[in-house]
Amino acid sequence: MKDLFYRLIIYINTADEKDTYYNVAWYMANHIDGIASMRINELADACYVSPATISRFCRALGYENFAHLKQECMSFHSHAKKFNNLIHIPIKIMKDDPKKATQLYVNELTTVLGRLPKVLNWDVIDQVLMEIHDTKNVTFFGTQFSNSAAIHFQTDLLMLEKFTTAFMVGERQLEMAKRMKKGDLAIIVSVNGNYAFSHKTLQYLKKSGCTIVLITCMDQNILNIPPDYTIYIGTPKDGKSGKHSLLALMELMSLRYYALFSPSLEGLEENIVKEV
């Protein structure tokens, strides 16, 4: 369900207010509890658009149709499920003693990040960085935080004079997958394996013959297509703190890319210290 919120927020944050779909996204975001019980005609009337427009908007968000979107809304009515999308800290402790909750959270992150030196396979990471450096068309694929982390890495790469693409909207990712070809590089970032649900995009990537990289916490192939490289970042016991390992990996990969492909490292550290 969180994926729907993510898609709506991304659309609202990036679309023009004059866009017809913008009004639909705005209404849905403000009436999410009622969407599950609405008929498509009711939603269309509330947004002053046609049912066909609602159907097209659902597809733009990555759903097959309005019924598919409603199914996700139906799964999100209890407070328990809302809490399940948040960090793994007992709610009573957070209510009674936020300082203790903070310490528990930090302890969990310390444990997760502390495993990275043993978990990360730098031989594989270096091969992926070489692929990024040598490949003209490099595209990131992901959802929610995984996609945000990919964009963070994309920005660092651009600062290092390497252009890549990372579209925030699932429909744009699908269109890019359709255009991928042999010799291109697809980097799928999926901490908890949720990108496995992007069946159409994955099938186009497989058909393209492009090189595929998977970055994940899952200790098995969750894509149902064989990746050429897998960067494993460990398996957090709560399924939620893996995003911190992912962000750490992105920043380490940025620094490693700089270290490997910078024209000259002589005097670099001294210059960085002076700038700081």
Short mmCIF file of C-alpha atoms in Angstrom, two decimals:
data_model
loop_
_atom_site.label_atom_id
_atom_site.label_comp_id
_atom_site.label_asym_id
_atom_site.label_seq_id
_atom_site.Cartn_x
_atom_site.Cartn_y
_atom_site.Cartn_z
CA MET A 1 0.00 0.00 0.00
CA LYS A 2 2.84 2.38 0.71
CA ASP A 3 3.76 2.12 -2.96
CA LEU A 4 0.46 3.82 -3.88
CA PHE A 5 1.19 6.70 -1.50
CA TYR A 6 4.66 7.02 -3.00
CA ARG A 7 3.31 7.14 -6.54
CA LEU A 8 0.66 9.70 -5.65
CA ILE A 9 3.13 11.95 -3.84
CA ILE A 10 5.63 11.75 -6.70
CA TYR A 11 2.90 12.68 -9.18
CA ILE A 12 1.63 15.58 -7.08
CA ASN A 13 5.17 16.86 -6.48
CA THR A 14 6.22 16.73 -10.14
CA ALA A 15 3.10 17.34 -12.26
CA ASP A 16 1.79 20.70 -13.42
CA GLU A 17 -1.28 21.83 -11.44
CA LYS A 18 -3.06 22.36 -14.76
CA ASP A 19 -2.57 18.69 -15.62
CA THR A 20 -5.90 16.82 -15.55
CA TYR A 21 -4.30 13.91 -13.71
CA TYR A 22 -3.00 16.29 -11.04
CA ASN A 23 -6.54 16.93 -9.79
CA VAL A 24 -7.24 13.20 -9.69
CA ALA A 25 -4.05 12.53 -7.72
CA TRP A 26 -4.85 15.37 -5.32
CA TYR A 27 -8.36 14.07 -4.68
CA MET A 28 -7.18 10.50 -4.15
CA ALA A 29 -4.43 11.58 -1.74
CA ASN A 30 -6.96 13.51 0.34
CA HIS A 31 -9.68 10.82 0.29
CA ILE A 32 -7.62 7.65 0.33
CA ASP A 33 -9.85 5.93 2.91
CA GLY A 34 -12.89 6.26 0.69
CA ILE A 35 -11.39 5.12 -2.62
CA ALA A 36 -11.78 1.41 -1.80
CA SER A 37 -15.58 1.74 -1.60
CA MET A 38 -16.04 4.04 -4.60
CA ARG A 39 -17.13 3.06 -8.07
CA ILE A 40 -15.16 4.46 -10.97
CA ASN A 41 -18.08 6.70 -11.97
CA GLU A 42 -18.24 8.14 -8.45
CA LEU A 43 -14.55 8.97 -8.46
CA ALA A 44 -14.80 10.46 -11.93
CA ASP A 45 -17.71 12.70 -10.86
CA ALA A 46 -15.83 13.81 -7.73
CA CYS A 47 -12.82 14.78 -9.86
CA TYR A 48 -14.92 16.31 -12.69
CA VAL A 49 -13.39 13.98 -15.27
CA SER A 50 -14.57 11.00 -17.30
CA PRO A 51 -14.25 7.35 -16.17
CA ALA A 52 -11.83 6.86 -19.08
CA THR A 53 -9.56 9.52 -17.57
CA ILE A 54 -9.57 7.65 -14.24
CA SER A 55 -8.62 4.43 -16.04
CA ARG A 56 -5.76 6.14 -17.88
CA PHE A 57 -4.52 7.71 -14.64
CA CYS A 58 -4.50 4.32 -12.91
CA ARG A 59 -2.35 2.95 -15.73
CA ALA A 60 -0.07 5.98 -15.46
CA LEU A 61 0.48 5.08 -11.80
CA GLY A 62 1.43 1.54 -12.79
CA TYR A 63 -1.86 -0.27 -12.13
CA GLU A 64 -3.72 -2.37 -14.67
CA ASN A 65 -7.01 -0.58 -14.04
CA PHE A 66 -9.11 1.09 -11.35
CA ALA A 67 -10.10 -2.27 -9.84
CA HIS A 68 -6.42 -3.13 -9.40
CA LEU A 69 -5.79 0.17 -7.59
CA LYS A 70 -8.86 -0.38 -5.38
CA GLN A 71 -7.49 -3.75 -4.27
CA GLU A 72 -4.44 -2.03 -2.83
CA CYS A 73 -6.63 0.54 -1.08
CA MET A 74 -8.71 -2.23 0.50
CA SER A 75 -5.63 -3.63 2.20
CA PHE A 76 -5.01 -0.41 4.09
CA HIS A 77 -7.72 0.26 6.63
CA SER A 78 -6.33 -0.78 10.00
CA HIS A 79 -3.94 1.23 12.15
CA ALA A 80 -1.85 -1.93 12.55
CA LYS A 81 -1.09 -2.03 8.83
CA LYS A 82 -0.18 1.65 8.84
CA PHE A 83 2.23 1.03 11.68
CA ASN A 84 3.72 -1.96 9.85
CA ASN A 85 5.02 0.47 7.24
CA LEU A 86 7.01 2.40 9.87
CA ILE A 87 10.24 1.55 11.70
CA HIS A 88 10.34 -1.58 13.84
CA ILE A 89 10.09 -0.02 17.31
CA PRO A 90 7.34 -1.02 19.80
CA ILE A 91 4.71 1.70 19.63
CA LYS A 92 4.22 1.69 23.42
CA ILE A 93 7.90 2.46 23.98
CA MET A 94 7.77 5.31 21.47
CA LYS A 95 4.71 6.72 23.24
CA ASP A 96 6.04 6.37 26.81
CA ASP A 97 9.77 6.89 26.31
CA PRO A 98 10.90 8.34 22.97
CA LYS A 99 14.49 8.58 24.25
CA LYS A 100 14.57 4.83 24.82
CA ALA A 101 12.95 4.27 21.44
CA THR A 102 15.68 6.38 19.87
CA GLN A 103 18.35 4.24 21.51
CA LEU A 104 16.70 1.03 20.29
CA TYR A 105 16.56 2.45 16.78
CA VAL A 106 20.20 3.52 16.84
CA ASN A 107 21.22 0.11 18.19
CA GLU A 108 19.47 -1.61 15.31
CA LEU A 109 21.08 0.67 12.72
CA THR A 110 24.49 0.19 14.31
CA THR A 111 24.07 -3.57 14.03
CA VAL A 112 22.90 -3.40 10.43
CA LEU A 113 25.64 -1.02 9.25
CA GLY A 114 28.24 -2.91 11.26
CA ARG A 115 27.70 -5.96 9.06
CA LEU A 116 28.46 -4.12 5.81
CA PRO A 117 32.26 -4.61 5.79
CA LYS A 118 31.74 -8.38 5.84
CA VAL A 119 28.69 -8.43 3.58
CA LEU A 120 29.76 -6.22 0.67
CA ASN A 121 31.58 -8.00 -2.16
CA TRP A 122 33.85 -5.32 -3.56
CA ASP A 123 35.02 -7.52 -6.44
CA VAL A 124 31.44 -7.54 -7.74
CA ILE A 125 30.89 -3.86 -6.93
CA ASP A 126 34.04 -2.89 -8.84
CA GLN A 127 32.84 -4.86 -11.86
CA VAL A 128 29.52 -3.00 -11.71
CA LEU A 129 31.29 0.35 -11.40
CA MET A 130 33.38 -0.54 -14.46
CA GLU A 131 30.17 -1.37 -16.34
CA ILE A 132 28.71 2.01 -15.30
CA HIS A 133 31.86 3.79 -16.44
CA ASP A 134 32.10 2.02 -19.80
CA THR A 135 28.40 1.81 -20.75
CA LYS A 136 26.76 4.69 -22.57
CA ASN A 137 23.15 3.95 -21.61
CA VAL A 138 22.81 3.26 -17.86
CA THR A 139 19.33 3.28 -16.29
CA PHE A 140 18.22 2.71 -12.70
CA PHE A 141 14.94 0.96 -11.88
CA GLY A 142 13.25 0.89 -8.47
CA THR A 143 10.34 1.99 -6.31
CA GLN A 144 9.89 4.05 -3.15
CA PHE A 145 13.07 4.58 -1.12
CA SER A 146 15.09 2.29 -3.39
CA ASN A 147 14.42 4.65 -6.27
CA SER A 148 15.24 7.69 -4.14
CA ALA A 149 18.58 6.15 -3.20
CA ALA A 150 19.24 5.40 -6.87
CA ILE A 151 18.60 9.06 -7.72
CA HIS A 152 21.01 10.06 -4.94
CA PHE A 153 23.67 7.87 -6.61
CA GLN A 154 22.68 9.21 -10.05
CA THR A 155 23.31 12.76 -8.81
CA ASP A 156 26.75 11.83 -7.48
CA LEU A 157 27.61 10.16 -10.79
CA LEU A 158 26.61 13.28 -12.69
CA MET A 159 28.96 15.31 -10.48
CA LEU A 160 31.62 12.81 -11.55
CA GLU A 161 30.76 13.48 -15.22
CA LYS A 162 28.81 10.26 -15.77
CA PHE A 163 25.25 10.73 -17.05
CA THR A 164 22.67 8.06 -16.18
CA THR A 165 18.88 7.97 -16.06
CA ALA A 166 16.56 7.15 -13.15
CA PHE A 167 12.89 7.91 -13.68
CA MET A 168 10.67 8.29 -10.62
CA VAL A 169 7.43 7.20 -12.25
CA GLY A 170 6.82 3.52 -13.01
CA GLU A 171 5.33 4.27 -16.42
CA ARG A 172 8.52 6.06 -17.50
CA GLN A 173 10.58 3.12 -16.24
CA LEU A 174 8.44 0.75 -18.34
CA GLU A 175 8.93 2.90 -21.44
CA MET A 176 12.69 2.95 -20.86
CA ALA A 177 12.73 -0.84 -20.44
CA LYS A 178 11.05 -1.13 -23.85
CA ARG A 179 13.91 0.87 -25.39
CA MET A 180 16.78 -0.98 -23.71
CA LYS A 181 19.01 -3.09 -25.94
CA LYS A 182 22.03 -5.35 -25.80
CA GLY A 183 25.02 -3.36 -24.54
CA ASP A 184 22.91 -1.19 -22.23
CA LEU A 185 23.02 -1.45 -18.43
CA ALA A 186 19.95 -1.78 -16.17
CA ILE A 187 20.49 -1.39 -12.42
CA ILE A 188 17.51 -2.64 -10.41
CA VAL A 189 17.52 -1.35 -6.84
CA SER A 190 15.08 -3.31 -4.67
CA VAL A 191 15.89 -3.52 -0.96
CA ASN A 192 13.07 -5.88 -0.01
CA GLY A 193 12.33 -7.37 -3.41
CA ASN A 194 9.23 -5.32 -4.21
CA TYR A 195 10.38 -4.64 -7.76
CA ALA A 196 9.53 -8.27 -8.54
CA PHE A 197 5.93 -7.04 -8.93
CA SER A 198 6.94 -4.90 -11.93
CA HIS A 199 6.43 -7.90 -14.20
CA LYS A 200 6.13 -6.07 -17.52
CA THR A 201 9.23 -3.95 -16.97
CA LEU A 202 11.28 -7.01 -15.99
CA GLN A 203 10.14 -8.98 -19.01
CA TYR A 204 11.14 -6.16 -21.36
CA LEU A 205 14.54 -5.97 -19.68
CA LYS A 206 15.02 -9.71 -20.10
CA LYS A 207 13.97 -9.52 -23.75
CA SER A 208 16.35 -6.62 -24.43
CA GLY A 209 19.49 -8.64 -23.70
CA CYS A 210 20.92 -5.74 -21.67
CA THR A 211 23.24 -6.29 -18.71
CA ILE A 212 21.23 -6.45 -15.48
CA VAL A 213 22.45 -5.56 -11.98
CA LEU A 214 20.39 -6.29 -8.87
CA ILE A 215 21.03 -4.44 -5.60
CA THR A 216 19.06 -6.01 -2.74
CA CYS A 217 18.83 -7.28 0.82
CA MET A 218 17.22 -10.49 -0.38
CA ASP A 219 19.55 -13.50 -0.36
CA GLN A 220 17.93 -15.03 -3.42
CA ASN A 221 17.01 -13.95 -6.93
CA ILE A 222 13.62 -12.30 -6.53
CA LEU A 223 13.24 -11.02 -10.11
CA ASN A 224 12.43 -14.29 -11.91
CA ILE A 225 14.96 -13.16 -14.51
CA PRO A 226 18.69 -13.86 -14.12
CA PRO A 227 20.78 -10.79 -13.18
CA ASP A 228 24.34 -10.59 -14.46
CA TYR A 229 25.51 -9.10 -11.16
CA THR A 230 24.00 -9.10 -7.69
CA ILE A 231 25.15 -6.70 -4.98
CA TYR A 232 23.95 -8.08 -1.66
CA ILE A 233 23.69 -5.63 1.26
CA GLY A 234 22.62 -7.96 4.07
CA THR A 235 19.30 -9.07 5.52
CA PRO A 236 17.95 -6.87 8.35
CA LYS A 237 15.76 -8.87 10.71
CA ASP A 238 12.95 -6.29 10.62
CA GLY A 239 12.87 -5.75 6.86
CA LYS A 240 12.90 -1.97 7.32
CA SER A 241 16.41 -0.90 8.27
CA GLY A 242 17.88 -2.22 5.02
CA LYS A 243 17.31 1.20 3.45
CA HIS A 244 20.12 2.56 5.62
CA SER A 245 22.48 -0.11 4.29
CA LEU A 246 21.38 0.84 0.78
CA LEU A 247 22.10 4.53 1.30
CA ALA A 248 25.50 3.68 2.79
CA LEU A 249 26.26 1.51 -0.26
CA MET A 250 25.27 4.29 -2.68
CA GLU A 251 27.64 6.73 -1.00
CA LEU A 252 30.46 4.18 -0.81
CA MET A 253 29.99 3.37 -4.50
CA SER A 254 30.14 7.07 -5.37
CA LEU A 255 33.41 7.46 -3.50
CA ARG A 256 34.83 4.25 -5.00
CA TYR A 257 33.86 5.43 -8.51
CA TYR A 258 35.72 8.67 -7.86
CA ALA A 259 38.73 6.80 -6.52
CA LEU A 260 38.85 4.46 -9.52
CA PHE A 261 38.20 6.89 -12.34
CA SER A 262 39.44 10.27 -11.15
CA PRO A 263 42.20 11.53 -13.51
CA SER A 264 44.61 11.97 -10.63
CA LEU A 265 44.40 11.47 -6.88
CA GLU A 266 47.66 13.25 -6.15
CA GLY A 267 47.00 16.09 -3.76
CA LEU A 268 43.27 15.37 -3.82
CA GLU A 269 42.89 14.75 -0.09
CA GLU A 270 44.85 17.90 0.71
CA ASN A 271 42.59 19.98 -1.55
CA ILE A 272 39.44 18.47 -0.04
CA VAL A 273 40.64 19.28 3.47
CA LYS A 274 41.34 22.89 2.45
CA GLU A 275 37.84 23.27 0.96
CA VAL A 276 36.20 21.88 4.09
#
